[in-house]
Amino acid sequence: MRKYFVVFILLILSANVFGRNNITIDDSHAKYSGFSLTQVVNGSGFGGYFEKFVGKTSRIGIEAIFIMNKGENDYPVYNYYLGQFVERNDKKRLNFLKLTGYYKKMLFTNQIANNFRPFLSAGAGPVIAFDPPNIPDFVERFKNIKVYYTYRGTFGCGVDFLYGPQTAISFYAGYEYIKFANNMDPDERKYYDENGYDSYRQKYWDSGKKNFSGMVVGINIGKKF
């Protein structure tokens, strides 16, 4: 997440340079589309967005983001027999597709003469979760994949930049609420019980989770048209 803040500082410095040009960020007829990068508590993702003005101080948009969730089993482990790091077969393979419509309220439009605008933002939309079993075989994972649905709500703040006459960059930080009806991605491990090795069962050491709410940081880079 720290890399986003480094980029944010660089954008501020760049904005001060471009602010001396005759570039306006308050074009009420402007529309923007481009790609998005997102960092959340459970992972990271990418996607695209479309945004337009609905007045000098208001914008509306839609964003589609594909999130790859991470877990403690996702990192390679050292195999002393092979003498090398190997990927775990039980790593997390839970992914989200987030579709969000949002509203942005631009702040200080009459007080700031530069080419950047702080804003407040709120949005909501559906979330689709793809939860395949944590097994190495790709075909079996695809055959047994489970799909879940819920909704997402988000709010936060950020800064929009006009990096040159046609390129828009937006930095956003906020909180998102995502909660499913069922636990997903349990950690399935096999064990022998007290009746001996002939009784072979499965036990959920980790029953999974259904609440994926938390902080979110994102950067949008788009073109004006």
C-alpha positions as a Markdown table, in Angstrom:
| # | Residue | x | y | z |
|---|---|---|---|---|
| 1 | Met | 0.0 | 0.0 | 0.0 |
| 2 | Arg | 2.9 | 2.3 | 0.6 |
| 3 | Lys | 3.7 | 2.4 | -3.1 |
| 4 | Tyr | 0.3 | 4.2 | -3.7 |
| 5 | Phe | 1.3 | 7.0 | -1.3 |
| 6 | Val | 4.7 | 7.4 | -3.1 |
| 7 | Val | 2.8 | 7.8 | -6.4 |
| 8 | Phe | 0.4 | 10.2 | -4.7 |
| 9 | Ile | 3.3 | 12.5 | -3.6 |
| 10 | Leu | 4.8 | 12.4 | -7.1 |
| 11 | Leu | 1.4 | 13.4 | -8.5 |
| 12 | Ile | 1.2 | 16.4 | -6.2 |
| 13 | Leu | 4.6 | 17.6 | -7.3 |
| 14 | Ser | 3.7 | 17.1 | -11.0 |
| 15 | Ala | 0.4 | 18.9 | -10.5 |
| 16 | Asn | 2.2 | 22.0 | -9.3 |
| 17 | Val | 4.2 | 22.0 | -12.4 |
| 18 | Phe | 1.3 | 21.6 | -14.8 |
| 19 | Gly | -0.8 | 24.0 | -12.8 |
| 20 | Arg | 1.0 | 26.9 | -14.4 |
| 21 | Asn | -0.4 | 25.9 | -17.8 |
| 22 | Asn | -3.8 | 27.1 | -19.2 |
| 23 | Ile | -5.5 | 23.8 | -18.3 |
| 24 | Thr | -8.9 | 23.7 | -16.8 |
| 25 | Ile | -10.2 | 20.8 | -14.7 |
| 26 | Asp | -13.7 | 22.2 | -14.4 |
| 27 | Asp | -14.9 | 21.5 | -17.9 |
| 28 | Ser | -18.6 | 20.6 | -17.3 |
| 29 | His | -18.7 | 18.8 | -20.7 |
| 30 | Ala | -15.7 | 16.5 | -20.0 |
| 31 | Lys | -15.9 | 12.7 | -19.9 |
| 32 | Tyr | -13.2 | 10.4 | -18.8 |
| 33 | Ser | -12.5 | 6.7 | -19.2 |
| 34 | Gly | -9.4 | 4.6 | -18.3 |
| 35 | Phe | -8.0 | 1.9 | -16.0 |
| 36 | Ser | -8.1 | 1.5 | -12.3 |
| 37 | Leu | -5.7 | 0.0 | -9.7 |
| 38 | Thr | -7.0 | -0.9 | -6.3 |
| 39 | Gln | -5.5 | -2.1 | -3.0 |
| 40 | Val | -7.8 | -3.5 | -0.3 |
| 41 | Val | -7.1 | -5.3 | 3.0 |
| 42 | Asn | -7.5 | -8.8 | 1.5 |
| 43 | Gly | -5.7 | -8.3 | -1.8 |
| 44 | Ser | -5.4 | -6.1 | -4.9 |
| 45 | Gly | -7.0 | -5.7 | -8.3 |
| 46 | Phe | -7.4 | -3.9 | -11.5 |
| 47 | Gly | -10.2 | -2.8 | -13.9 |
| 48 | Gly | -11.7 | 0.2 | -15.7 |
| 49 | Tyr | -13.9 | 3.2 | -15.2 |
| 50 | Phe | -16.1 | 5.8 | -16.9 |
| 51 | Glu | -16.9 | 9.2 | -15.4 |
| 52 | Lys | -18.7 | 12.4 | -16.5 |
| 53 | Phe | -19.6 | 15.8 | -15.1 |
| 54 | Val | -23.3 | 16.4 | -14.1 |
| 55 | Gly | -22.5 | 20.0 | -13.1 |
| 56 | Lys | -19.5 | 22.1 | -12.2 |
| 57 | Thr | -19.1 | 20.4 | -8.8 |
| 58 | Ser | -20.6 | 17.0 | -9.3 |
| 59 | Arg | -19.5 | 13.9 | -11.2 |
| 60 | Ile | -21.0 | 10.4 | -11.6 |
| 61 | Gly | -19.2 | 7.3 | -12.8 |
| 62 | Ile | -19.1 | 3.5 | -13.0 |
| 63 | Glu | -16.2 | 1.2 | -12.2 |
| 64 | Ala | -15.6 | -2.5 | -12.7 |
| 65 | Ile | -12.8 | -4.0 | -10.6 |
| 66 | Phe | -11.5 | -7.6 | -10.4 |
| 67 | Ile | -9.9 | -8.3 | -7.0 |
| 68 | Met | -7.5 | -11.2 | -6.3 |
| 69 | Asn | -7.7 | -12.0 | -2.6 |
| 70 | Lys | -4.7 | -13.1 | -0.7 |
| 71 | Gly | -4.2 | -15.3 | 2.4 |
| 72 | Glu | -1.4 | -16.6 | 4.6 |
| 73 | Asn | -1.1 | -19.7 | 2.5 |
| 74 | Asp | -0.4 | -17.8 | -0.7 |
| 75 | Tyr | 3.3 | -17.5 | -0.2 |
| 76 | Pro | 5.9 | -20.1 | -1.3 |
| 77 | Val | 7.3 | -22.4 | 1.4 |
| 78 | Tyr | 10.9 | -23.8 | 1.4 |
| 79 | Asn | 11.2 | -27.5 | 0.7 |
| 80 | Tyr | 14.3 | -28.7 | 2.4 |
| 81 | Tyr | 14.2 | -32.0 | 0.4 |
| 82 | Leu | 14.2 | -30.2 | -3.0 |
| 83 | Gly | 16.3 | -27.3 | -1.7 |
| 84 | Gln | 14.0 | -24.7 | -3.2 |
| 85 | Phe | 10.8 | -22.6 | -2.6 |
| 86 | Val | 7.6 | -24.2 | -3.9 |
| 87 | Glu | 4.1 | -22.9 | -4.4 |
| 88 | Arg | 1.5 | -24.3 | -1.9 |
| 89 | Asn | -1.4 | -26.3 | -3.3 |
| 90 | Asp | -3.8 | -25.0 | -0.7 |
| 91 | Lys | -3.3 | -21.3 | -1.4 |
| 92 | Lys | -6.4 | -19.0 | -1.5 |
| 93 | Arg | -8.1 | -18.7 | -4.9 |
| 94 | Leu | -11.0 | -16.4 | -3.9 |
| 95 | Asn | -11.7 | -13.6 | -6.4 |
| 96 | Phe | -14.2 | -10.7 | -6.5 |
| 97 | Leu | -15.8 | -8.8 | -9.4 |
| 98 | Lys | -17.0 | -5.4 | -8.1 |
| 99 | Leu | -19.4 | -3.3 | -10.2 |
| 100 | Thr | -19.8 | 0.2 | -8.5 |
| 101 | Gly | -21.7 | 3.3 | -9.4 |
| 102 | Tyr | -20.4 | 6.3 | -7.6 |
| 103 | Tyr | -21.0 | 10.0 | -7.0 |
| 104 | Lys | -18.2 | 12.6 | -6.5 |
| 105 | Lys | -18.6 | 16.0 | -4.9 |
| 106 | Met | -15.8 | 18.3 | -5.9 |
| 107 | Leu | -14.6 | 20.7 | -3.2 |
| 108 | Phe | -13.2 | 24.2 | -3.2 |
| 109 | Thr | -13.9 | 24.8 | -6.9 |
| 110 | Asn | -14.0 | 28.5 | -6.4 |
| 111 | Gln | -11.0 | 28.7 | -4.0 |
| 112 | Ile | -8.4 | 26.6 | -5.8 |
| 113 | Ala | -7.1 | 27.9 | -9.1 |
| 114 | Asn | -4.8 | 25.0 | -9.8 |
| 115 | Asn | -5.5 | 21.9 | -11.9 |
| 116 | Phe | -6.4 | 19.6 | -9.0 |
| 117 | Arg | -9.6 | 19.2 | -7.0 |
| 118 | Pro | -10.2 | 17.4 | -3.7 |
| 119 | Phe | -13.5 | 15.5 | -3.5 |
| 120 | Leu | -15.8 | 13.4 | -1.4 |
| 121 | Ser | -17.2 | 10.2 | -2.9 |
| 122 | Ala | -19.8 | 7.6 | -2.2 |
| 123 | Gly | -20.8 | 4.5 | -4.2 |
| 124 | Ala | -22.7 | 1.2 | -4.2 |
| 125 | Gly | -23.1 | -1.8 | -6.4 |
| 126 | Pro | -23.1 | -5.6 | -6.7 |
| 127 | Val | -20.2 | -7.9 | -5.9 |
| 128 | Ile | -19.7 | -11.4 | -7.4 |
| 129 | Ala | -17.4 | -13.8 | -5.6 |
| 130 | Phe | -15.8 | -16.8 | -7.4 |
| 131 | Asp | -14.7 | -19.4 | -4.8 |
| 132 | Pro | -13.1 | -22.5 | -6.4 |
| 133 | Pro | -11.8 | -25.3 | -4.1 |
| 134 | Asn | -8.2 | -25.0 | -2.9 |
| 135 | Ile | -6.8 | -27.8 | -5.0 |
| 136 | Pro | -3.9 | -27.8 | -7.6 |
| 137 | Asp | -5.9 | -29.3 | -10.5 |
| 138 | Phe | -7.3 | -26.5 | -12.6 |
| 139 | Val | -10.0 | -28.5 | -14.3 |
| 140 | Glu | -11.4 | -29.8 | -11.0 |
| 141 | Arg | -11.3 | -26.2 | -9.6 |
| 142 | Phe | -13.3 | -25.0 | -12.6 |
| 143 | Lys | -15.8 | -27.8 | -12.3 |
| 144 | Asn | -16.4 | -27.2 | -8.6 |
| 145 | Ile | -16.3 | -23.4 | -8.4 |
| 146 | Lys | -18.9 | -21.7 | -6.2 |
| 147 | Val | -20.4 | -18.3 | -7.0 |
| 148 | Tyr | -21.8 | -15.9 | -4.4 |
| 149 | Tyr | -23.5 | -12.5 | -4.6 |
| 150 | Thr | -23.7 | -9.5 | -2.4 |
| 151 | Tyr | -23.6 | -5.7 | -2.5 |
| 152 | Arg | -20.9 | -3.2 | -1.8 |
| 153 | Gly | -21.1 | 0.2 | -0.2 |
| 154 | Thr | -18.1 | 2.6 | -0.2 |
| 155 | Phe | -17.3 | 6.2 | 0.9 |
| 156 | Gly | -14.1 | 8.2 | 1.1 |
| 157 | Cys | -12.2 | 11.2 | -0.3 |
| 158 | Gly | -9.5 | 11.9 | -2.7 |
| 159 | Val | -7.9 | 14.3 | -5.2 |
| 160 | Asp | -8.4 | 14.6 | -9.0 |
| 161 | Phe | -5.5 | 15.9 | -11.2 |
| 162 | Leu | -5.4 | 17.0 | -14.8 |
| 163 | Tyr | -2.0 | 15.8 | -15.9 |
| 164 | Gly | -1.8 | 17.6 | -19.2 |
| 165 | Pro | -4.7 | 18.7 | -21.4 |
| 166 | Gln | -6.1 | 15.1 | -21.9 |
| 167 | Thr | -5.0 | 12.9 | -19.1 |
| 168 | Ala | -6.8 | 12.7 | -15.8 |
| 169 | Ile | -5.4 | 11.0 | -12.6 |
| 170 | Ser | -7.5 | 10.4 | -9.5 |
| 171 | Phe | -6.3 | 9.2 | -6.1 |
| 172 | Tyr | -8.8 | 7.8 | -3.7 |
| 173 | Ala | -8.8 | 6.4 | -0.1 |
| 174 | Gly | -11.8 | 5.3 | 1.9 |
| 175 | Tyr | -13.8 | 2.4 | 3.4 |
| 176 | Glu | -15.8 | -0.3 | 1.8 |
| 177 | Tyr | -18.5 | -2.5 | 3.3 |
| 178 | Ile | -18.8 | -6.0 | 1.9 |
| 179 | Lys | -20.5 | -8.9 | 3.7 |
| 180 | Phe | -21.8 | -12.1 | 2.2 |
| 181 | Ala | -24.5 | -14.4 | 3.6 |
| 182 | Asn | -22.2 | -17.4 | 3.7 |
| 183 | Asn | -18.6 | -18.1 | 4.8 |
| 184 | Met | -16.3 | -18.6 | 1.8 |
| 185 | Asp | -13.0 | -20.2 | 1.2 |
| 186 | Pro | -12.6 | -22.5 | 4.2 |
| 187 | Asp | -9.2 | -24.1 | 4.9 |
| 188 | Glu | -9.9 | -27.8 | 4.4 |
| 189 | Arg | -7.4 | -30.1 | 6.0 |
| 190 | Lys | -7.6 | -33.9 | 6.5 |
| 191 | Tyr | -6.8 | -35.7 | 9.7 |
| 192 | Tyr | -7.0 | -39.1 | 11.4 |
| 193 | Asp | -9.4 | -39.1 | 14.4 |
| 194 | Glu | -9.2 | -41.0 | 17.7 |
| 195 | Asn | -10.7 | -44.2 | 16.1 |
| 196 | Gly | -7.5 | -44.8 | 14.2 |
| 197 | Tyr | -6.0 | -44.4 | 10.7 |
| 198 | Asp | -9.0 | -46.2 | 9.1 |
| 199 | Ser | -11.3 | -43.4 | 9.9 |
| 200 | Tyr | -10.3 | -40.7 | 7.5 |
| 201 | Arg | -12.3 | -37.5 | 7.5 |
| 202 | Gln | -12.2 | -33.8 | 6.7 |
| 203 | Lys | -12.2 | -31.0 | 9.3 |
| 204 | Tyr | -12.5 | -27.3 | 8.8 |
| 205 | Trp | -9.7 | -25.8 | 10.8 |
| 206 | Asp | -10.7 | -22.4 | 9.4 |
| 207 | Ser | -14.4 | -22.1 | 8.5 |
| 208 | Gly | -13.7 | -19.2 | 6.2 |
| 209 | Lys | -15.1 | -15.7 | 6.4 |
| 210 | Lys | -18.0 | -13.6 | 5.0 |
| 211 | Asn | -17.1 | -10.1 | 6.0 |
| 212 | Phe | -14.5 | -8.5 | 3.8 |
| 213 | Ser | -15.1 | -4.9 | 4.8 |
| 214 | Gly | -12.1 | -2.6 | 5.3 |
| 215 | Met | -9.9 | 0.2 | 3.9 |
| 216 | Val | -9.5 | 0.7 | 0.2 |
| 217 | Val | -7.0 | 2.7 | -1.8 |
| 218 | Gly | -7.3 | 3.3 | -5.5 |
| 219 | Ile | -5.8 | 5.2 | -8.5 |
| 220 | Asn | -7.6 | 5.9 | -11.7 |
| 221 | Ile | -5.8 | 7.0 | -14.9 |
| 222 | Gly | -7.9 | 8.0 | -17.8 |
| 223 | Lys | -8.3 | 10.1 | -21.0 |
| 224 | Lys | -10.6 | 13.0 | -21.6 |
| 225 | Phe | -12.9 | 12.8 | -24.6 |
